[in-house]
PDB file of C-alpha atoms in Angstrom:
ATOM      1  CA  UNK A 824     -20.109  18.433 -11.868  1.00 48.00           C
ATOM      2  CA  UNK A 825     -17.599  18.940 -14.652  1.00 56.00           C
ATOM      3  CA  UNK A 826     -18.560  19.127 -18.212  1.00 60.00           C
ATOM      4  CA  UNK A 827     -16.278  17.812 -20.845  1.00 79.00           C
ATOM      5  CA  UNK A 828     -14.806  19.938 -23.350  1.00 80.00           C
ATOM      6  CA  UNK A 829     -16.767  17.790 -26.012  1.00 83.00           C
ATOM      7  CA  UNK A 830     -20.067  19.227 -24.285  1.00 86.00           C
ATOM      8  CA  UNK A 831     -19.076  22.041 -24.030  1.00 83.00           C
ATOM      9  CA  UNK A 832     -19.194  22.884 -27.443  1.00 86.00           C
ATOM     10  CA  UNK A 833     -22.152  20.884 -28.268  1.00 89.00           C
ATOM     11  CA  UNK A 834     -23.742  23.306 -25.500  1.00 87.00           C
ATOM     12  CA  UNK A 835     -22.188  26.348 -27.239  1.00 86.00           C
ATOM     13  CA  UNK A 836     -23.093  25.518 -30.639  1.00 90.00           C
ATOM     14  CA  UNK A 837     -26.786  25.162 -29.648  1.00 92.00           C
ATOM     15  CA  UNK A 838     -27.084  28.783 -28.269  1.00 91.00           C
ATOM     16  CA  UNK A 839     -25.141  30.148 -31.663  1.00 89.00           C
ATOM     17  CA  UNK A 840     -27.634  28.081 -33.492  1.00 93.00           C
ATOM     18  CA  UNK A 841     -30.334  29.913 -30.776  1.00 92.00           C
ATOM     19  CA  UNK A 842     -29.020  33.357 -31.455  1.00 89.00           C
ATOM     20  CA  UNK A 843     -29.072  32.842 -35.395  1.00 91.00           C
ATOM     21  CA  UNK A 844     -32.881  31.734 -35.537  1.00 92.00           C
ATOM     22  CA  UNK A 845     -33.421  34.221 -32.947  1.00 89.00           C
ATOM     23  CA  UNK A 846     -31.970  36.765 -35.241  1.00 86.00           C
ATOM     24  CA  UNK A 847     -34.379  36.229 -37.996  1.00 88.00           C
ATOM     25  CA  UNK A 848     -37.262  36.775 -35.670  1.00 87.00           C
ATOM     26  CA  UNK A 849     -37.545  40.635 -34.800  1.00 84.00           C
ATOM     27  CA  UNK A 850     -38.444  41.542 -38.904  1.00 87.00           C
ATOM     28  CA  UNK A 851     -40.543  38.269 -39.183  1.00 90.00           C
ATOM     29  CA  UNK A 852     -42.364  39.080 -36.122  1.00 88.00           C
ATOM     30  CA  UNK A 853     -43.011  42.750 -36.591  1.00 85.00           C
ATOM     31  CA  UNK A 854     -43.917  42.235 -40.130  1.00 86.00           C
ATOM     32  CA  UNK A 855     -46.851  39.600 -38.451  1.00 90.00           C
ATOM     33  CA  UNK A 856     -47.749  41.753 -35.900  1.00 87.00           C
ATOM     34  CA  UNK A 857     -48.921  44.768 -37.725  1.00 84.00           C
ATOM     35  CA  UNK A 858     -51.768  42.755 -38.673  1.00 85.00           C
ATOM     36  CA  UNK A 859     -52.209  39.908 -36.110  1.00 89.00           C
ATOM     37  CA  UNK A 860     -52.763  41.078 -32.522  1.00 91.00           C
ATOM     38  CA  UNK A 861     -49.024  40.094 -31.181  1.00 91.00           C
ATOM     39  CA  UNK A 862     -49.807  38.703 -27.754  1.00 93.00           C
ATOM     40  CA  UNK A 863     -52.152  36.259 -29.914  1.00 93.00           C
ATOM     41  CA  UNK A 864     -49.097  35.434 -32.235  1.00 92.00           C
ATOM     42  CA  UNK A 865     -46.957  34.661 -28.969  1.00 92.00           C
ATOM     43  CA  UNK A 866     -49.181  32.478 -27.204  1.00 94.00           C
ATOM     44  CA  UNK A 867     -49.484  30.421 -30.034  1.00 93.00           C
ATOM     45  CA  UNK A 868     -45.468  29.947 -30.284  1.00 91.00           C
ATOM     46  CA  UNK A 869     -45.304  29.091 -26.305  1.00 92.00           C
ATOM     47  CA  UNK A 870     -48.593  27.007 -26.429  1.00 94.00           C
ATOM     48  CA  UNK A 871     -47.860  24.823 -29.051  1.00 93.00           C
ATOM     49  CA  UNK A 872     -43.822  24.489 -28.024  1.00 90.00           C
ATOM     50  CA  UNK A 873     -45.217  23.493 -24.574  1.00 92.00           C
ATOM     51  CA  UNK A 874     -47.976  21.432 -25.484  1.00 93.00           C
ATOM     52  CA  UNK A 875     -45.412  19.381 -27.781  1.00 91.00           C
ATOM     53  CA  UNK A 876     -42.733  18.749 -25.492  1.00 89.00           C
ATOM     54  CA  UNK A 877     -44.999  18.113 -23.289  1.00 91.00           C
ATOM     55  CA  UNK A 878     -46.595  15.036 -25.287  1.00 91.00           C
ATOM     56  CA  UNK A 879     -43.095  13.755 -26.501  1.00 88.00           C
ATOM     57  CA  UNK A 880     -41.413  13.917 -22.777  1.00 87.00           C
ATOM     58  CA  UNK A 881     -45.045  12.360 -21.035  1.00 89.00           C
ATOM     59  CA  UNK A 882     -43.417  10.354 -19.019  1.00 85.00           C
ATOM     60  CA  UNK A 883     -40.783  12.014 -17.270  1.00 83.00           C
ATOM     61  CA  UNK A 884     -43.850  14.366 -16.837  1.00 85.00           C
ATOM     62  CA  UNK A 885     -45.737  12.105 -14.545  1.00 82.00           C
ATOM     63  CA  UNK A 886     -43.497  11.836 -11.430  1.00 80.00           C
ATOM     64  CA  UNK A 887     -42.536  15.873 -11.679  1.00 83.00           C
ATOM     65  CA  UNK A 888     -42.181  17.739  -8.112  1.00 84.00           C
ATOM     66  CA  UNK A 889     -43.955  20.969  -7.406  1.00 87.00           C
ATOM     67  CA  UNK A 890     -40.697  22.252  -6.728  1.00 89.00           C
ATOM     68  CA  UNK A 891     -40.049  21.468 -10.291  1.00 87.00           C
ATOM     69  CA  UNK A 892     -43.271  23.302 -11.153  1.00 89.00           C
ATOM     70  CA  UNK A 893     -43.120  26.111  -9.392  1.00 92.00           C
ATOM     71  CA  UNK A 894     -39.025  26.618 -10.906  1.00 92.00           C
ATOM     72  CA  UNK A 895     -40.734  26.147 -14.265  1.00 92.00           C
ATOM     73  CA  UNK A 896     -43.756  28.718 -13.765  1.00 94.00           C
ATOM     74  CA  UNK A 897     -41.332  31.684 -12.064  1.00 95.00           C
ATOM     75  CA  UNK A 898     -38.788  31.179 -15.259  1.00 94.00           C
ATOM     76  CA  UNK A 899     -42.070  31.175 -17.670  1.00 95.00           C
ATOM     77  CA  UNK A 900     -43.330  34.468 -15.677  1.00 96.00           C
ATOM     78  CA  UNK A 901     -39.898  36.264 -16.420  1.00 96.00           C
ATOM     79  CA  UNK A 902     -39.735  35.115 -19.973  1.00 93.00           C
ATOM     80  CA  UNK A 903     -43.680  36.315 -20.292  1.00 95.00           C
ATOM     81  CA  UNK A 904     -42.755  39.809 -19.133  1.00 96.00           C
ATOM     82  CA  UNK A 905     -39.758  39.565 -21.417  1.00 95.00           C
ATOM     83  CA  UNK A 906     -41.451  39.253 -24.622  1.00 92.00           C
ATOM     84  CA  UNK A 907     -44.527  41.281 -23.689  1.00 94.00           C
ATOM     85  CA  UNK A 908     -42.511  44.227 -23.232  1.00 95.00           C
ATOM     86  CA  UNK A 909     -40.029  43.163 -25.912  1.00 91.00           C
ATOM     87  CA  UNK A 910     -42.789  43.116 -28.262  1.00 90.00           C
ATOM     88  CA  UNK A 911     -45.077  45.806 -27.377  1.00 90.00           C
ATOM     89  CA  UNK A 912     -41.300  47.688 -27.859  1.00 90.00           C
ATOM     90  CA  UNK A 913     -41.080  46.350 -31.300  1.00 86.00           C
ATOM     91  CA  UNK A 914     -44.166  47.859 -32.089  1.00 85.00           C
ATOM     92  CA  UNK A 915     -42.572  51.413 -31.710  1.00 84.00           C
ATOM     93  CA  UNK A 916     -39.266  51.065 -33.175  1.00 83.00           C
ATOM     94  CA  UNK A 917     -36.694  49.272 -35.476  1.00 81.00           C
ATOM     95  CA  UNK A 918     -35.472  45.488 -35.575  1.00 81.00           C
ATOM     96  CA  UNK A 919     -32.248  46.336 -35.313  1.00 77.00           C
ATOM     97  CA  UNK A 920     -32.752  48.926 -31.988  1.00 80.00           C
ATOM     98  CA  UNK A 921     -34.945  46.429 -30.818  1.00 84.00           C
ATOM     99  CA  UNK A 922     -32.751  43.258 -30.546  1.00 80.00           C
ATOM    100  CA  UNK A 923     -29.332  45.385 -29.512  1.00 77.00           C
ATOM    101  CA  UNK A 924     -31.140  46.982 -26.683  1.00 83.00           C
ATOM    102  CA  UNK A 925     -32.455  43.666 -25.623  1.00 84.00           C
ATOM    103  CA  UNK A 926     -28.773  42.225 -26.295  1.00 77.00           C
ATOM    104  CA  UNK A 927     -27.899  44.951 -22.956  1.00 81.00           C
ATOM    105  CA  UNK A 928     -29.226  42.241 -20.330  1.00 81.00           C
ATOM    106  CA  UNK A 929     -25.856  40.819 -20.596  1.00 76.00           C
ATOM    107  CA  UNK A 930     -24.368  43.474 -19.117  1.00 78.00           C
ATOM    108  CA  UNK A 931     -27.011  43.348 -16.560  1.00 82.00           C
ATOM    109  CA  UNK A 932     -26.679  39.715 -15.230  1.00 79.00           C
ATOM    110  CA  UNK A 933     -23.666  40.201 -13.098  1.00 78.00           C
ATOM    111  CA  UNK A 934     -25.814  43.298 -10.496  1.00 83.00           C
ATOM    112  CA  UNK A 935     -28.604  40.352 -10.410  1.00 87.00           C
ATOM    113  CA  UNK A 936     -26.440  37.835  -9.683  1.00 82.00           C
ATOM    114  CA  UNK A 937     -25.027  40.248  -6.897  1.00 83.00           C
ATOM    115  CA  UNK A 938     -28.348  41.238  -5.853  1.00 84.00           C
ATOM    116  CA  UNK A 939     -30.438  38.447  -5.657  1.00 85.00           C
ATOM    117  CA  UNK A 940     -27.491  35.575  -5.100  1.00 81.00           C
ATOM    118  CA  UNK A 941     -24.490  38.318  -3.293  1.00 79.00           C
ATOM    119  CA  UNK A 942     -22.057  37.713  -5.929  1.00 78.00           C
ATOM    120  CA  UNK A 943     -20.488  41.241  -6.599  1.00 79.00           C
ATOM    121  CA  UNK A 944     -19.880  42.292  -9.355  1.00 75.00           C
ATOM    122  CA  UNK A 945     -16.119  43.065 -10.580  1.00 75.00           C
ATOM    123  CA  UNK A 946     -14.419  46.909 -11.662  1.00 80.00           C
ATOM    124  CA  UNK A 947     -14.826  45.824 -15.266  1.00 77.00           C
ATOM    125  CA  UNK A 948     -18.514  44.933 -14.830  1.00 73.00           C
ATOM    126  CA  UNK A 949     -19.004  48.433 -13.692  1.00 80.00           C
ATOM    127  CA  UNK A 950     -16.940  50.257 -16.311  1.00 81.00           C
ATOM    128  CA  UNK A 951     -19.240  47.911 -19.080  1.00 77.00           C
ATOM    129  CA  UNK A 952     -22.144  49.322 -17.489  1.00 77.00           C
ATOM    130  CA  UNK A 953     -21.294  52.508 -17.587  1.00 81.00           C
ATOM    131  CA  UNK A 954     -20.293  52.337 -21.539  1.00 83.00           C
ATOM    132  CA  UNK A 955     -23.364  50.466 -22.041  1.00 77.00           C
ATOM    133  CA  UNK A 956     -25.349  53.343 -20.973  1.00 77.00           C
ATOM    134  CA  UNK A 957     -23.823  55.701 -23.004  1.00 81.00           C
ATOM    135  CA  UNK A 958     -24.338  53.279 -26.392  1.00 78.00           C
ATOM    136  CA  UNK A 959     -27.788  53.166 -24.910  1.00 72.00           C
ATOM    137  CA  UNK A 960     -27.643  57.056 -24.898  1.00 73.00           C
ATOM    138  CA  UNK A 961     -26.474  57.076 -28.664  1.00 73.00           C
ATOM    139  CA  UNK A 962     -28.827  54.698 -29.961  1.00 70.00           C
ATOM    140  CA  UNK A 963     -31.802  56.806 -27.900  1.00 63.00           C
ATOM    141  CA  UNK A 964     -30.908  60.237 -29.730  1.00 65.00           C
ATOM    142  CA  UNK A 965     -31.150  58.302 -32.703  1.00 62.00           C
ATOM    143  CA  UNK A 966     -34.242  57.335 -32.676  1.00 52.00           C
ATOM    144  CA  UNK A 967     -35.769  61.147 -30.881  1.00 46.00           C
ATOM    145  CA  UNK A 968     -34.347  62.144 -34.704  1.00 46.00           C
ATOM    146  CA  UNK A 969     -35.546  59.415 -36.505  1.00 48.00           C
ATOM    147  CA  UNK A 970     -38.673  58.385 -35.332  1.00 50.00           C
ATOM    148  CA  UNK A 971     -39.391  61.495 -32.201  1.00 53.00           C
ATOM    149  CA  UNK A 972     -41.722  60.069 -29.026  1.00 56.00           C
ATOM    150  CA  UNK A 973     -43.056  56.771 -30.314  1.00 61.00           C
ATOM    151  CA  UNK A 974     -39.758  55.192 -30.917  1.00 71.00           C
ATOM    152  CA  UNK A 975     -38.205  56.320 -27.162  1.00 75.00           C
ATOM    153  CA  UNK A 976     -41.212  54.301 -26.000  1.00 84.00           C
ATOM    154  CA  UNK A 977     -40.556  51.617 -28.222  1.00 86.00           C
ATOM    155  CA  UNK A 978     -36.491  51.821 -26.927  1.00 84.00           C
ATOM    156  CA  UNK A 979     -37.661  52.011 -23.283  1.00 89.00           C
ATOM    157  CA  UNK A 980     -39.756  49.135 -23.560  1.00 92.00           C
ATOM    158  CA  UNK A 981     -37.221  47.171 -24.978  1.00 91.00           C
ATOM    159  CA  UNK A 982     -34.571  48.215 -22.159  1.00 90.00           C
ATOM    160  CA  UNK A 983     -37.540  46.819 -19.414  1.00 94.00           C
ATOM    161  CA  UNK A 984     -37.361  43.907 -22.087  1.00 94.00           C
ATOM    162  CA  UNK A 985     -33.764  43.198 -21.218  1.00 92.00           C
ATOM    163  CA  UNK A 986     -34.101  43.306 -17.536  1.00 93.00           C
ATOM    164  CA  UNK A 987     -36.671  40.336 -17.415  1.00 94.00           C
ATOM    165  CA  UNK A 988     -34.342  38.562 -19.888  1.00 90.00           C
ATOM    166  CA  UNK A 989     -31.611  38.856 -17.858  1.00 89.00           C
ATOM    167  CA  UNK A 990     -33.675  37.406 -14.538  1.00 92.00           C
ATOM    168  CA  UNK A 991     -34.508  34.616 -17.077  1.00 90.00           C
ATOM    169  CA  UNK A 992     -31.185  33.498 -18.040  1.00 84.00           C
ATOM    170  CA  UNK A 993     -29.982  34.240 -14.436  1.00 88.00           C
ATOM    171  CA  UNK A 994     -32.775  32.103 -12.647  1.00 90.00           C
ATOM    172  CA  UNK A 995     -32.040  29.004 -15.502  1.00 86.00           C
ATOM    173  CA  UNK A 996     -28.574  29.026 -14.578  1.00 82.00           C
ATOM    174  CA  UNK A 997     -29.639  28.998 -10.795  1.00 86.00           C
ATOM    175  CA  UNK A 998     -32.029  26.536 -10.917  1.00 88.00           C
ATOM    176  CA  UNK A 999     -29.597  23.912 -13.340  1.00 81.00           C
ATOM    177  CA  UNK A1000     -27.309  24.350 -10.573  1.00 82.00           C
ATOM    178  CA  UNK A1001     -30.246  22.865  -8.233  1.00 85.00           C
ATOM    179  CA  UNK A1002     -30.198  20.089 -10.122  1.00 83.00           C
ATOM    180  CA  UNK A1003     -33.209  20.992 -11.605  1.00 83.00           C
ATOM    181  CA  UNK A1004     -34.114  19.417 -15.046  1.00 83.00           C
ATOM    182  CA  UNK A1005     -33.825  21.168 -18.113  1.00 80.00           C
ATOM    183  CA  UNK A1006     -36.534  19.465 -19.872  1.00 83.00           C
ATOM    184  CA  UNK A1007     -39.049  19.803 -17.015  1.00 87.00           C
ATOM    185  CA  UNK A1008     -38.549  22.964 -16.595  1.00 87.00           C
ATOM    186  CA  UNK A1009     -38.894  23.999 -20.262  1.00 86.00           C
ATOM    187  CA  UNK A1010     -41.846  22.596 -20.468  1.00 91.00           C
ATOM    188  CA  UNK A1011     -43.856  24.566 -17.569  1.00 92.00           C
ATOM    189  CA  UNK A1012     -41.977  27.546 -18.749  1.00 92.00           C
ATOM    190  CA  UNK A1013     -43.054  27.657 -22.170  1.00 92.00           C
ATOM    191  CA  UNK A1014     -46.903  27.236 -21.184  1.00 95.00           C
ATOM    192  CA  UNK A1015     -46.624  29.342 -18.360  1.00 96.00           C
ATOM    193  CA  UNK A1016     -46.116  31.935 -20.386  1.00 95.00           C
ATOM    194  CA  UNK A1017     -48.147  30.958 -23.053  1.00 94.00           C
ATOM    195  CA  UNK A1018     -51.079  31.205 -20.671  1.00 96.00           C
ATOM    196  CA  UNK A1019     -50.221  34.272 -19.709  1.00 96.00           C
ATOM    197  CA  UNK A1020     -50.236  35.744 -23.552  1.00 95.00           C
ATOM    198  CA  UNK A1021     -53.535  33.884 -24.611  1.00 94.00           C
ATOM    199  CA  UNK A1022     -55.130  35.674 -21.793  1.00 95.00           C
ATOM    200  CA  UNK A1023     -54.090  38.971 -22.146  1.00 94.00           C
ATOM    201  CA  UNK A1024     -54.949  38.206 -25.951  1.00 92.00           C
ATOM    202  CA  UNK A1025     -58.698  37.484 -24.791  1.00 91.00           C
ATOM    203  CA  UNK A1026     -59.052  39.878 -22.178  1.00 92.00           C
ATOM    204  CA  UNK A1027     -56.991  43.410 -24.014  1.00 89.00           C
ATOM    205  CA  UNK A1028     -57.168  42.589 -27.861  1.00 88.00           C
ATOM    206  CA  UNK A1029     -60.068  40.993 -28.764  1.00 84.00           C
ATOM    207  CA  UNK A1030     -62.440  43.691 -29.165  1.00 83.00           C
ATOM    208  CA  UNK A1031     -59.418  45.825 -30.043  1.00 83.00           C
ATOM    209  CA  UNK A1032     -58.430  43.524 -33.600  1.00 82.00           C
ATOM    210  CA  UNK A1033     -62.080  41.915 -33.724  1.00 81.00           C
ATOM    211  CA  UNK A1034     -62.183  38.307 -34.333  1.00 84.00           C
ATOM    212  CA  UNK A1035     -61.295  38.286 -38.444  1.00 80.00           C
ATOM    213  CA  UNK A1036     -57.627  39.170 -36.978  1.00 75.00           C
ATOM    214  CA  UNK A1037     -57.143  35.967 -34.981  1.00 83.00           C
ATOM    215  CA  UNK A1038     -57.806  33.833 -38.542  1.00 82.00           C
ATOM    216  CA  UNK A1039     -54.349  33.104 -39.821  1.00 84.00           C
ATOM    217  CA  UNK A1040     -53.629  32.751 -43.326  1.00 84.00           C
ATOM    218  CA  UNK A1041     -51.155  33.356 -46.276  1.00 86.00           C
ATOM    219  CA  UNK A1042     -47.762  35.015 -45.094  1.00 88.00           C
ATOM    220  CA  UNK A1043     -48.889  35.584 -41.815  1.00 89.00           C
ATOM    221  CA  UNK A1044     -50.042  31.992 -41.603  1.00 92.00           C
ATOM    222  CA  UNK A1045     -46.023  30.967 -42.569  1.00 93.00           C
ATOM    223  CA  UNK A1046     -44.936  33.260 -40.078  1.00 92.00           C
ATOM    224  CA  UNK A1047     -46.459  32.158 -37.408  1.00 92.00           C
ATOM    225  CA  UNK A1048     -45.499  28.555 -37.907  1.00 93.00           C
ATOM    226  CA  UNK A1049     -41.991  29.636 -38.221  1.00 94.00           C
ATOM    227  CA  UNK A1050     -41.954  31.851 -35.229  1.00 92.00           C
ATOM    228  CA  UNK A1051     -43.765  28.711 -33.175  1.00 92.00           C
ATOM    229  CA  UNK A1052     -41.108  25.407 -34.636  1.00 92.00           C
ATOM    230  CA  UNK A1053     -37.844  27.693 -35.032  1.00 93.00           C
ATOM    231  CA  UNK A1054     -37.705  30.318 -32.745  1.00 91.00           C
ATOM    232  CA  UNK A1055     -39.397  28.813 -30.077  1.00 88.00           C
ATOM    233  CA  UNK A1056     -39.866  25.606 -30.050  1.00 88.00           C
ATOM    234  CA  UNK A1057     -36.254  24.951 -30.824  1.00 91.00           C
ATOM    235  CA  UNK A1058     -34.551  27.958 -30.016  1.00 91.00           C
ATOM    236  CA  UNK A1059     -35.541  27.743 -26.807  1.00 80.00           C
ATOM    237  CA  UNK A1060     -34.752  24.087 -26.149  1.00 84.00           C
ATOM    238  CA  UNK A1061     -31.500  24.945 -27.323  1.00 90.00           C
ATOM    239  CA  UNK A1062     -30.808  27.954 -25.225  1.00 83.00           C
ATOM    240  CA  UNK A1063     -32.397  25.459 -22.184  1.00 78.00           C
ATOM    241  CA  UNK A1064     -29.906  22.741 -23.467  1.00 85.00           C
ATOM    242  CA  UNK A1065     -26.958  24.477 -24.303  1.00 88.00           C
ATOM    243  CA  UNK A1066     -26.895  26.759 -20.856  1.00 80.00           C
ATOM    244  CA  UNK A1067     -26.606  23.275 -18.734  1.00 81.00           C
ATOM    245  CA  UNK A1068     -23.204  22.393 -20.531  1.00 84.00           C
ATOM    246  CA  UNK A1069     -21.845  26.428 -20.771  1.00 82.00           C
ATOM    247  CA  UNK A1070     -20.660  28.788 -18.054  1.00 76.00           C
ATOM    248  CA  UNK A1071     -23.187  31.604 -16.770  1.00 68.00           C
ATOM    249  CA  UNK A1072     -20.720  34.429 -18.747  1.00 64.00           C
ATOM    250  CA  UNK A1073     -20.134  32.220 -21.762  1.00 71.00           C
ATOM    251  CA  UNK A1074     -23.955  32.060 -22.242  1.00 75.00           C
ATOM    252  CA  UNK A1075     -24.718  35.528 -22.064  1.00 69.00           C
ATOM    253  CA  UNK A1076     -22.075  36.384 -24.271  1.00 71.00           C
ATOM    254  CA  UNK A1077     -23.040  33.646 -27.137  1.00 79.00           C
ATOM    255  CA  UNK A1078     -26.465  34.821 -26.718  1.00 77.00           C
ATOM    256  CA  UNK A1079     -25.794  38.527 -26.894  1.00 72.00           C
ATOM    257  CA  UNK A1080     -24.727  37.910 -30.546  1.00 77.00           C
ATOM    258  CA  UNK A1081     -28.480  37.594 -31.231  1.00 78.00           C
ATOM    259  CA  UNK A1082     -28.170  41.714 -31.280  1.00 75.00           C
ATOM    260  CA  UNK A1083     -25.675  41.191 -34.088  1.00 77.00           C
ATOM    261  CA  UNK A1084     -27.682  38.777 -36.193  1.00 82.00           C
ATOM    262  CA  UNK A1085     -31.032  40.935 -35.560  1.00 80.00           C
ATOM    263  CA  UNK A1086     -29.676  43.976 -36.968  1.00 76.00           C
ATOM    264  CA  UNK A1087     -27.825  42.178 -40.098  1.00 78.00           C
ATOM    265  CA  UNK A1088     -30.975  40.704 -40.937  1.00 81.00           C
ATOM    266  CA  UNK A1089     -32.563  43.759 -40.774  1.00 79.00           C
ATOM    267  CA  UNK A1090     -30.613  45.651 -43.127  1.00 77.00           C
ATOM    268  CA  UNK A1091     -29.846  43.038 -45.497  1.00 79.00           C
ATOM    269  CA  UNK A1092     -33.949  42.656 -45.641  1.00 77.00           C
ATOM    270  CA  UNK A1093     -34.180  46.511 -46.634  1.00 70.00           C
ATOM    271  CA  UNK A1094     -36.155  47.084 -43.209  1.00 70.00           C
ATOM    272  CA  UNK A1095     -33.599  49.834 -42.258  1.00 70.00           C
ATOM    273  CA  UNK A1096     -30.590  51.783 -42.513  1.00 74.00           C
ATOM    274  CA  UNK A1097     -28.082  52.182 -40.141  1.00 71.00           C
ATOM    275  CA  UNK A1098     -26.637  56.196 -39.606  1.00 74.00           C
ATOM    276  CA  UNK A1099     -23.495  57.131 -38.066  1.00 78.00           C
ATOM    277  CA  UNK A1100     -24.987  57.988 -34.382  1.00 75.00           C
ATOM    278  CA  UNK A1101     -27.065  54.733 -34.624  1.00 73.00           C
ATOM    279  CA  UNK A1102     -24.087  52.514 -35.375  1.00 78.00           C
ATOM    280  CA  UNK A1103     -21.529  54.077 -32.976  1.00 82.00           C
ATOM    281  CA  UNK A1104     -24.445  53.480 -30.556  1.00 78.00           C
ATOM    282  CA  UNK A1105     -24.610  49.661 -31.582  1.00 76.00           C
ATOM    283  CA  UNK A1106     -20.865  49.275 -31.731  1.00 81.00           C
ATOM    284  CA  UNK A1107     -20.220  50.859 -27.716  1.00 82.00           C
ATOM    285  CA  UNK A1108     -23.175  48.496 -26.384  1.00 77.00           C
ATOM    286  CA  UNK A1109     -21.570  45.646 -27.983  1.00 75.00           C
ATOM    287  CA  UNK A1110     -17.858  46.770 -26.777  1.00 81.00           C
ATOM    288  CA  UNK A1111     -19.647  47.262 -23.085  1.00 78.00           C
ATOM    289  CA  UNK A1112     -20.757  43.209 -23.114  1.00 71.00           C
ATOM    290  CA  UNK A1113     -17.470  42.088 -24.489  1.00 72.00           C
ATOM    291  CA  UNK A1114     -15.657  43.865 -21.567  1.00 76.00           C
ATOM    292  CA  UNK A1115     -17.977  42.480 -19.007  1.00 66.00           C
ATOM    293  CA  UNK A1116     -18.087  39.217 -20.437  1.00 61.00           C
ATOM    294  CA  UNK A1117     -14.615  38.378 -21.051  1.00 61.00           C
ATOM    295  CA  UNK A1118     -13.603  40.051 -17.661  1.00 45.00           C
ATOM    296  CA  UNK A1119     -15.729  37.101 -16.154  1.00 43.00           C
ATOM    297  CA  UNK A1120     -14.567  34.345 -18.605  1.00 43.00           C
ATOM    298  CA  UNK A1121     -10.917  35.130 -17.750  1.00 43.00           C
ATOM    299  CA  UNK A1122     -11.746  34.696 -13.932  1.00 44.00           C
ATOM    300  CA  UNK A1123     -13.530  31.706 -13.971  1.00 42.00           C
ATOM    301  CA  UNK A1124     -10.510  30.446 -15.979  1.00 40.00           C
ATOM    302  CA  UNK A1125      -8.192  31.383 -13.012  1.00 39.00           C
ATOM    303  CA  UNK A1126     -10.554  29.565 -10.623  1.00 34.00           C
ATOM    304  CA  UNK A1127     -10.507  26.277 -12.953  1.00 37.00           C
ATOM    305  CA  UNK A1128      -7.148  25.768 -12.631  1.00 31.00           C
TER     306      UNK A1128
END
């Protein structure tokens, strides 16, 4: 099925808007999660999301397929490994390391969609991989000077982060192409996952925090809301959305700018400074998705006409 040009954009537009909230999330949330145990702060965003589209789309709900549920719950298992590791990553380094290591998925997608779907990948996918390791290099020695052991854990995390985003975005793609629903499939997706955090919450960091850390109030209280209606709730409806009406490549590469917008918030937010290794490290990841992005936009062009 062809999508208009006029949907297009509409579709493009809603994964900028994504990648801006998005953006604002990594100092919000690890500002909230140095008091509030984090996987109790996440299954609250995905709980509530899920729970409310849930309620407002009940009756497309009621005839769903367990094909349609079981799409749903294998997307909401990648994007629960995703931000568990994401998060737990956060915990050990910056905001701005954080989302542009995360951003490196794109590179990524093309060797899934090669492995799992045995669509190889091009030369220039392999050259961006290659100078997205090296950025990835960079940005590690930066933070052995900065921050020593914790924050290569944190970075590591982060990169395991990516690799579940990318089987995310890869799988959505996949599954639209099915014919599956967006809608549907956001829903079971979001409390999938949720599920997944609230136990871990009750079965790892309740006797960790204690019960006084679960009771939400003051900034944390804002937070939380605003993690839970922007950056889930519809940040992820519009990333769900907006990937129907936008190429696989042109997704990635929209959504990669949530690296961008992560680290500018950071810094304009005092949270950190960039240094010379650190930014040269950010700039050659960013170069690597542009060359494997655009490589892929330029063929898909070719095949169009």
């Amino acid at each position: 099925m062809k999508t208009s040009r006029k949907m297009n954009l509409i579709g493009q537009a809603l994964l900028l808007a994504a990648t801006l909230v998005w953006g604002t999330s990594f100092v919000i949330l690890k500002d909230t999660i140095s008091e509030v145990p984090p996987m109790f702060v996440i299954a609250i965003r995905f709980l509530v999301a899920g729970i409310f589209l849930a309620l407002f789309f009940i009756k497309k709900l009621k005839s769903v397929s367990k094909r349609s549920l079981l799409r749903g719950g294998i997307v909401g298992v990648f994007l629960a490994a995703a931000y568990i590791t994401q998060t737990y990553g956060l915990m050990n380094t910056t905001p701005g390391k954080n989302a542009f290591l995360t951003s490196s998925y794109v590179v990524m997608c093309p060797f899934m969609l090669w492995i799992l779907f045995k669509k190889k990948p091009t030369v220039k996918n392999i050259v961006s991989a290659v100078i997205c390791i090296v950025g990835i290099g960079l940005i590690a020695l930066s933070g052995e000077q900065q921050s020593g052991a914790s924050s290569l854990l944190g970075d590591g995390l982060t990169l395991v982060s990516a690799v579940f985003f990318g089987l995310q975005i890869v799988f959505i793609a996949h599954f639209q192409s099915k014919g599956e629903d967006s809608v549907v499939m956001l829903v079971f997706e979001f409390l999938t996952a949720g599920l997944i955090f609230a136990l871990i919450s009750l079965f790892a960091e309740l006797n960790t925090y204690g019960i006084g850390a679960y009771a939400l109030q003051g900034d944390n209280l804002f937070n939380v809301i605003y993690l839970t209606l922007a950056c889930t709730l519809f940040a992820q409806s519009a990333q769900m959305i907006g990937q129907k009406y936008t190429a696989t490549n042109q997704s990635a590469l929209i959504l990669s700018l949530e690296s961008v917008f992560g680290m500018l918030f950071s810094v304009l937010m005092g949270v950190e400074k960039v240094t010379f290794v650190l930014g040269v490290g950010f700039a050659v990841v960013f170069v690597a998705i542009l060359i494997s992005e655009l490589e892929i936009e330029k063929k898909e062009k070719k095949v169009n006409i």
